[in-house]
Amino acid sequence: MKKVIKFSKFFVPATILSVSLIVFGVVGFFVKGINFGIDFKPGLIEDVAVVPTALELTYDGSASVSVETSTQKIDLVVTGVGSESTTYSFPYIDFDTVGKMANALSSIDGVSAKAKVSDSVKAEGLFGSSAKNTVLGSEAYRLYFQPENPTLVDIETVRNLFTDIPGAAVKQVGAEKDNTFQIRVGDDGTDSEISKKIQDTILSKFENKFGADNVAVIQTDFVASKFSSGLSVKAILMVICSLALIWLYATIRFKWDFALGAVIAIAHDALIMLTFMIWTQMEFTSITLAALLTIIGYSINDTVVIFDRVRENIKSVKCNSMVELLDLSQTENLGRTLITTLTTMLAVSSLYIFASGSIKDFALALLVGMVSGVYSTIFIAGAFVSLTRKNWKPSDEEKKSQVTKIDDLVEE
């Protein structure tokens, strides 16, 4: 160790900065609010893709034929004739173009498959709309595909479709060429049929604008108002219980002020993360809640390591003030703290760069929390302990065991 870094000089400025950021977050809460996801806000979220139709399937027989699609094949499940159902599988590896797939599907008695694009278009990746009944009949059931060079749909065009629905929010998901949009509409709990009405409204608006053969519903999620409010309460209780258990653990392992300093530090990290989410309007979902709880656990690990070193140094290093012990302990562990955090951040950064959707938000929230965690371990927890022990002096027993001077630990 070349020298002891005087972290204590920055305790007051760091505390002022942290308080300012948290106040900034409180202001943001009242000005912008938290962008709750469907997990915490009652209503419906639907992902809709504007994509062309590849195949149209119809059936005119007496049996019941349903369509199942996967990443590897298309299955037709025939029931109603005989005692057992029969599944006909059409793997993409054998029927690799739309033309071949159409001919294969049409080989089933009563099934008619009509290609709506060039026969040479790849069949792999065909998918249906979750809003449509998968049982074939006289009305065409459509299978869609993602073209390599689609005509891009501007998100403002989609937003304009929902200007007449109060509180409706639209955002683009996935890559721009996917032409996939997420529509969220709130539920005030006054209409028991609101879910079906919203789904019908969203689908009709898309079909009227882009045509029924160019719209596929990818997925739909609905959360009722009672479930949403209950989940919000449980989320708050989870965070409070996590902090309480950590405080109990730290109290048993250290003194009360060390424990409280650790809890204040991780509560600081949680509030900084919330401030970031509020001002960036990152969607707060169960995934970001998991990131918040992850950082609470990650941050306490750093703080415990520092406090462990302080406890060891109290017994072995000659020192007459807690500030000096904190500076020494934090300096000794600085390399370990930075290396551990940076290596973890490299992995999380890869997740942020290559992932998408809620996982990308999860990674970004973790990155913010890790930076805050290092900062709070050094400055916030240390500042609190230095305040509560500003008049600390080693006991007679501790003085007997203190054999090393701080100057002896510093390399020339």
XYZ file of N, CA and C in Angstrom, residues 38-42 223-238 289:
66
model
N -46.944 -3.469 -16.565
C -48.234 -4.142 -16.426
C -48.335 -4.929 -15.131
N -47.169 -5.319 -14.549
C -47.190 -6.066 -13.293
C -47.764 -5.242 -12.149
N -47.549 -3.931 -12.189
C -47.928 -3.069 -11.076
C -49.023 -2.058 -11.445
N -49.381 -2.021 -12.701
C -50.402 -1.075 -13.135
C -51.509 -1.842 -13.840
N -52.744 -1.771 -13.318
C -53.816 -2.551 -13.934
C -54.064 -2.124 -15.376
N -53.634 -7.509 -16.457
C -53.568 -7.566 -14.998
C -54.755 -6.787 -14.438
N -55.568 -7.456 -13.644
C -56.720 -6.791 -13.042
C -56.271 -5.834 -11.948
N -57.126 -4.874 -11.607
C -56.758 -3.833 -10.650
C -56.485 -4.405 -9.258
N -57.241 -5.405 -8.812
C -57.028 -5.986 -7.485
C -55.685 -6.691 -7.409
N -55.359 -7.463 -8.455
C -54.076 -8.170 -8.477
C -52.919 -7.190 -8.512
N -53.083 -6.118 -9.288
C -52.016 -5.127 -9.430
C -51.720 -4.436 -8.106
N -52.768 -4.006 -7.387
C -52.554 -3.313 -6.117
C -51.945 -4.255 -5.083
N -52.365 -5.511 -5.097
C -51.789 -6.476 -4.173
C -50.320 -6.727 -4.446
N -49.950 -6.782 -5.730
C -48.558 -7.005 -6.102
C -47.693 -5.818 -5.693
N -48.225 -4.608 -5.816
C -47.474 -3.414 -5.420
C -47.164 -3.428 -3.927
N -48.157 -3.810 -3.123
C -47.952 -3.890 -1.674
C -46.902 -4.938 -1.351
N -46.968 -6.082 -2.017
C -46.002 -7.159 -1.778
C -44.589 -6.729 -2.165
N -44.474 -5.943 -3.240
C -43.156 -5.469 -3.666
C -42.538 -4.565 -2.602
N -43.345 -3.663 -2.049
C -42.853 -2.768 -0.994
C -42.443 -3.572 0.236
N -43.274 -4.565 0.595
C -42.968 -5.403 1.756
C -41.680 -6.200 1.542
N -41.447 -6.652 0.306
C -40.224 -7.407 0.010
C -38.985 -6.564 0.263
N -37.661 -4.845 -10.408
C -37.714 -5.089 -8.960
C -36.656 -6.126 -8.581
